[in-house]
Tab-separated table of C-alpha atoms in Angstrom:
chain	number	residue	atom	x	y	z
A	12	GLY	CA	5.656	-3.130	-13.580
A	13	GLY	CA	5.422	0.950	-13.505
A	14	GLY	CA	2.162	1.991	-11.783
A	15	GLY	CA	1.246	-1.038	-10.829
A	16	GLN	CA	1.289	-2.271	-14.793
A	17	ASP	CA	1.411	-6.080	-16.234
A	18	ASN	CA	5.060	-5.567	-17.001
A	19	PRO	CA	7.401	-8.229	-16.231
A	20	ILE	CA	11.059	-7.839	-15.728
A	21	SER	CA	13.652	-9.519	-14.279
A	22	LEU	CA	15.178	-8.533	-10.964
A	23	LYS	CA	18.941	-8.902	-12.342
A	24	ASP	CA	18.155	-6.277	-14.680
A	25	VAL	CA	17.895	-3.839	-11.877
A	26	ASP	CA	20.311	-1.202	-13.497
A	27	SER	CA	18.208	-0.840	-16.202
A	28	TRP	CA	14.080	-0.923	-14.831
A	29	SER	CA	15.543	1.260	-11.274
A	30	LYS	CA	15.704	4.116	-13.809
A	31	THR	CA	12.447	3.865	-15.256
A	32	ILE	CA	10.428	6.889	-15.334
A	33	GLU	CA	7.083	7.029	-15.866
A	34	SER	CA	4.546	9.957	-15.350
A	35	SER	CA	2.051	9.536	-12.664
A	36	GLY	CA	-0.546	11.814	-14.012
A	37	ALA	CA	-1.334	13.429	-10.681
A	38	PRO	CA	-2.664	17.098	-10.944
A	39	ASP	CA	-1.825	18.005	-7.099
A	40	LYS	CA	1.564	19.576	-6.983
A	41	GLU	CA	2.758	17.980	-3.691
A	42	ALA	CA	1.523	14.303	-5.006
A	43	PRO	CA	4.146	11.998	-6.277
A	44	GLN	CA	4.742	12.597	-10.049
A	45	PHE	CA	6.087	9.569	-11.201
A	46	ALA	CA	4.741	5.965	-11.117
A	47	PRO	CA	6.109	3.662	-8.577
A	48	LEU	CA	7.693	0.527	-9.425
A	49	TYR	CA	5.272	-2.692	-8.250
A	50	TRP	CA	6.430	-6.261	-7.344
A	51	GLY	CA	3.861	-8.668	-6.249
A	52	VAL	CA	5.178	-11.061	-4.261
A	53	LYS	CA	1.922	-12.675	-3.467
A	54	GLY	CA	1.188	-12.962	-6.962
A	55	ALA	CA	3.043	-16.589	-6.416
A	56	ASP	CA	3.734	-17.507	-10.393
A	57	ASP	CA	3.628	-14.252	-11.584
A	58	GLY	CA	5.932	-13.250	-8.956
A	59	GLU	CA	8.021	-16.302	-9.743
A	60	ARG	CA	9.070	-14.307	-13.130
A	61	LEU	CA	11.004	-11.681	-11.513
A	62	TRP	CA	12.968	-14.325	-9.624
A	63	ASP	CA	15.799	-16.318	-10.564
A	64	GLY	CA	13.692	-19.309	-11.135
A	65	LYS	CA	15.475	-21.627	-8.995
A	66	LYS	CA	13.581	-20.932	-5.637
A	67	ASP	CA	10.409	-20.499	-4.377
A	68	LEU	CA	9.861	-16.970	-4.170
A	69	LEU	CA	7.056	-16.794	-1.787
A	70	LYS	CA	8.459	-19.264	0.568
A	71	GLN	CA	11.358	-17.259	1.031
A	72	MET	CA	9.536	-14.344	1.468
A	73	ARG	CA	7.861	-16.171	4.490
A	74	LYS	CA	10.791	-17.295	6.012
A	75	LEU	CA	12.305	-13.435	6.047
A	76	MET	CA	9.439	-12.095	7.512
A	77	GLN	CA	9.177	-14.092	10.919
A	78	PRO	CA	8.830	-14.063	13.601
A	79	LEU	CA	5.898	-11.786	13.428
A	80	PRO	CA	5.525	-8.686	15.244
A	81	LYS	CA	4.061	-9.532	18.897
A	82	PHE	CA	1.151	-7.427	18.343
A	83	LEU	CA	-0.328	-9.352	15.611
A	84	ARG	CA	-2.057	-12.313	16.845
A	85	GLN	CA	-0.374	-15.662	15.929
A	86	THR	CA	-3.639	-17.548	14.786
A	87	GLN	CA	-2.958	-19.667	11.511
A	88	ALA	CA	-5.877	-17.623	10.041
A	89	ASN	CA	-3.550	-14.233	10.454
A	90	GLN	CA	-0.654	-15.901	9.745
A	91	GLN	CA	-1.805	-17.156	6.164
A	92	GLU	CA	-3.223	-13.476	5.584
A	93	ILE	CA	0.302	-11.751	6.626
A	94	LEU	CA	2.131	-14.337	4.741
A	95	GLY	CA	-0.053	-14.529	1.692
A	96	SER	CA	0.042	-10.970	0.953
A	97	PRO	CA	3.365	-9.472	0.812
A	98	GLU	CA	4.219	-6.958	-2.006
A	99	PHE	CA	7.462	-4.765	-2.686
A	100	TRP	CA	7.260	-1.051	-4.049
A	101	PHE	CA	10.244	0.761	-5.262
A	102	ALA	CA	10.162	4.319	-6.194
A	103	ARG	CA	12.525	6.676	-7.258
A	104	SER	CA	12.908	10.405	-6.318
A	105	GLY	CA	9.766	11.859	-6.410
A	106	ALA	CA	7.673	8.722	-6.892
A	107	GLY	CA	5.242	7.247	-5.299
A	108	ALA	CA	1.384	5.546	-4.817
A	109	LYS	CA	-1.296	8.647	-6.305
A	110	ALA	CA	-4.175	8.862	-3.285
A	111	HIS	CA	-6.386	5.982	-3.147
A	112	MET	CA	-8.477	3.746	-0.700
A	113	ASP	CA	-8.150	-0.171	-0.673
A	114	GLY	CA	-11.204	-1.690	-0.993
A	115	HIS	CA	-10.380	-4.360	1.598
A	116	CYS	CA	-11.162	-4.188	5.042
A	117	GLU	CA	-7.878	-5.699	6.471
A	118	SER	CA	-5.406	-3.026	7.923
A	119	THR	CA	-2.004	-2.492	6.081
A	120	LEU	CA	1.437	-2.414	7.544
A	121	THR	CA	4.047	-1.144	5.329
A	122	LEU	CA	7.819	-1.083	6.638
A	123	GLN	CA	10.452	1.005	5.042
A	124	LEU	CA	13.460	-0.826	4.027
A	125	ALA	CA	15.567	1.989	2.643
A	126	GLY	CA	15.372	5.776	1.550
A	127	ARG	CA	12.515	8.132	3.183
A	128	LYS	CA	8.617	8.259	2.354
A	129	LYS	CA	6.270	10.522	2.687
A	130	TRP	CA	2.817	9.367	3.559
A	131	ARG	CA	-0.452	11.690	3.465
A	132	LEU	CA	-3.786	9.566	4.467
A	133	SER	CA	-7.326	11.146	5.383
A	134	TRP	CA	-10.273	9.501	7.342
A	135	PRO	CA	-12.558	8.298	5.004
A	136	PRO	CA	-14.885	10.570	3.512
A	137	SER	CA	-18.489	11.783	5.083
A	138	ILE	CA	-21.122	10.817	2.468
A	139	SER	CA	-24.616	12.553	2.864
A	140	ASN	CA	-27.821	10.860	3.962
A	141	GLY	CA	-29.680	9.224	1.284
A	142	SER	CA	-26.379	9.087	-0.765
A	143	PHE	CA	-24.091	6.102	-2.195
A	144	ALA	CA	-20.607	6.921	-3.371
A	145	LYS	CA	-20.201	4.647	-6.172
A	146	ASP	CA	-17.409	2.239	-6.695
A	147	GLY	CA	-14.102	4.370	-8.585
A	148	LEU	CA	-14.821	7.138	-6.650
A	149	LEU	CA	-11.512	6.741	-4.669
A	150	ALA	CA	-9.964	4.924	-6.842
A	151	ASP	CA	-6.334	5.257	-8.059
A	152	GLY	CA	-5.753	9.238	-8.259
A	153	GLU	CA	-9.628	10.100	-7.773
A	154	PRO	CA	-9.507	11.838	-4.966
A	155	TYR	CA	-7.711	14.910	-6.493
A	156	GLN	CA	-10.477	15.005	-8.644
A	157	ALA	CA	-12.727	16.176	-5.485
A	158	LYS	CA	-14.558	19.606	-5.376
A	159	GLY	CA	-11.729	21.600	-3.849
A	160	GLY	CA	-9.150	19.008	-4.256
A	161	TRP	CA	-8.233	16.205	-1.814
A	162	THR	CA	-7.286	17.583	1.871
A	163	PRO	CA	-5.201	15.105	3.812
A	164	THR	CA	-5.600	14.965	7.325
A	165	HIS	CA	-2.396	13.028	8.579
A	166	ILE	CA	1.091	13.675	6.949
A	167	VAL	CA	4.001	11.637	8.002
A	168	THR	CA	7.601	11.008	6.621
A	169	LEU	CA	9.184	7.135	7.509
A	170	GLU	CA	12.842	6.913	7.712
A	171	PRO	CA	14.874	3.510	7.275
A	172	GLY	CA	13.341	1.011	9.765
A	173	GLU	CA	10.477	2.800	10.635
A	174	ALA	CA	6.538	1.611	9.758
A	175	LEU	CA	3.270	2.939	9.434
A	176	LEU	CA	0.063	1.440	9.778
A	177	ILE	CA	-2.812	2.174	7.609
A	178	PRO	CA	-6.171	1.521	8.875
A	179	PRO	CA	-8.895	0.210	6.344
A	180	ALA	CA	-11.183	2.971	4.082
A	181	PHE	CA	-7.932	5.553	5.063
A	182	VAL	CA	-7.233	6.990	1.865
A	183	HIS	CA	-3.414	7.107	1.187
A	184	GLU	CA	-0.888	8.365	-1.230
A	185	SER	CA	3.022	8.072	-0.580
A	186	LYS	CA	6.364	9.650	-2.503
A	187	ASN	CA	10.000	9.214	-2.366
A	188	VAL	CA	11.271	12.373	-0.405
A	189	GLY	CA	15.080	11.488	0.277
A	190	PRO	CA	17.813	12.053	-1.725
A	191	GLU	CA	18.196	8.689	-2.310
A	192	ALA	CA	17.797	6.840	-5.996
A	193	CYS	CA	15.470	4.437	-4.468
A	194	ALA	CA	13.189	4.062	-1.532
A	195	PRO	CA	12.189	0.611	-1.197
A	196	SER	CA	9.157	-0.761	0.916
A	197	LEU	CA	7.653	-4.117	2.182
A	198	THR	CA	3.501	-3.743	2.831
A	199	PHE	CA	1.155	-6.736	3.988
A	200	GLN	CA	-2.188	-6.854	5.099
A	201	PHE	CA	-3.369	-8.908	8.686
A	202	ALA	CA	-7.014	-9.283	9.959
A	203	ASP	CA	-6.124	-10.062	13.599
A	204	PRO	CA	-6.793	-7.469	15.574
A	205	ALA	CA	-8.902	-6.232	13.453
A	206	ALA	CA	-10.157	-2.639	13.289
A	207	ALA	CA	-13.551	-3.476	15.369
A	208	GLY	CA	-14.080	0.254	17.240
A	209	PHE	CA	-12.925	1.865	13.734
A	210	PHE	CA	-15.684	-0.154	11.873
A	211	ARG	CA	-18.459	0.672	14.372
A	212	HIS	CA	-17.245	4.219	14.558
A	213	PHE	CA	-17.583	4.945	10.840
A	214	TYR	CA	-20.315	2.291	9.813
A	215	PRO	CA	-22.152	5.028	8.475
A	216	ARG	CA	-19.488	6.207	6.227
A	217	LEU	CA	-18.505	2.913	5.043
A	218	ARG	CA	-21.662	1.605	4.408
A	219	ARG	CA	-22.388	4.452	1.801
A	220	LEU	CA	-18.804	3.791	0.516
A	221	GLY	CA	-18.687	1.804	-3.157
A	222	ASP	CA	-14.944	1.026	-3.353
A	223	PHE	CA	-14.685	-0.187	0.280
A	224	ASN	CA	-16.317	-3.579	-1.002
A	225	GLU	CA	-14.006	-6.423	0.325
């Protein structure tokens, strides 16, 4: 659905849903001004509503995603995490995901299938000693509301076939900046190798972030 909303549609209606225009509401002029379309393949039964009803959607995706990249450990637990978390994002020109922080402790890999997408990211914010950032402070679009706005520390543009690794707790945002009408990407999470060094170094920050809670 547009912007992550539960709005079941059919893949065969691509000519209509690919032209969907929904404002993102982001106040930052550099941020995506339109909401993306999200297809939660990992939703199993929910994802099936977008399929043709004749195939096992998640099983088909698992076949297409293998073999896994060699840097990912081929343990059963890791394969279950990766092959159980695929999701597609479709972004028209100027559309994308608003800045936010995910609550899970797994790293994310996003693969650009077509088009060009600009990513802006920043380190987990520093929280003063004796204080705690409540859950929701870094929810979808909330980083823009911080005093002085949001300042990304990393900016990268993905070309077709390129990938970006997003560490846990990173604030991140995406936007279609190519001439193509749609910039589809596939993302999934992996648990092994874990970001152990990152967790040790940023533990003083992470333990004070209410949004980092899974």
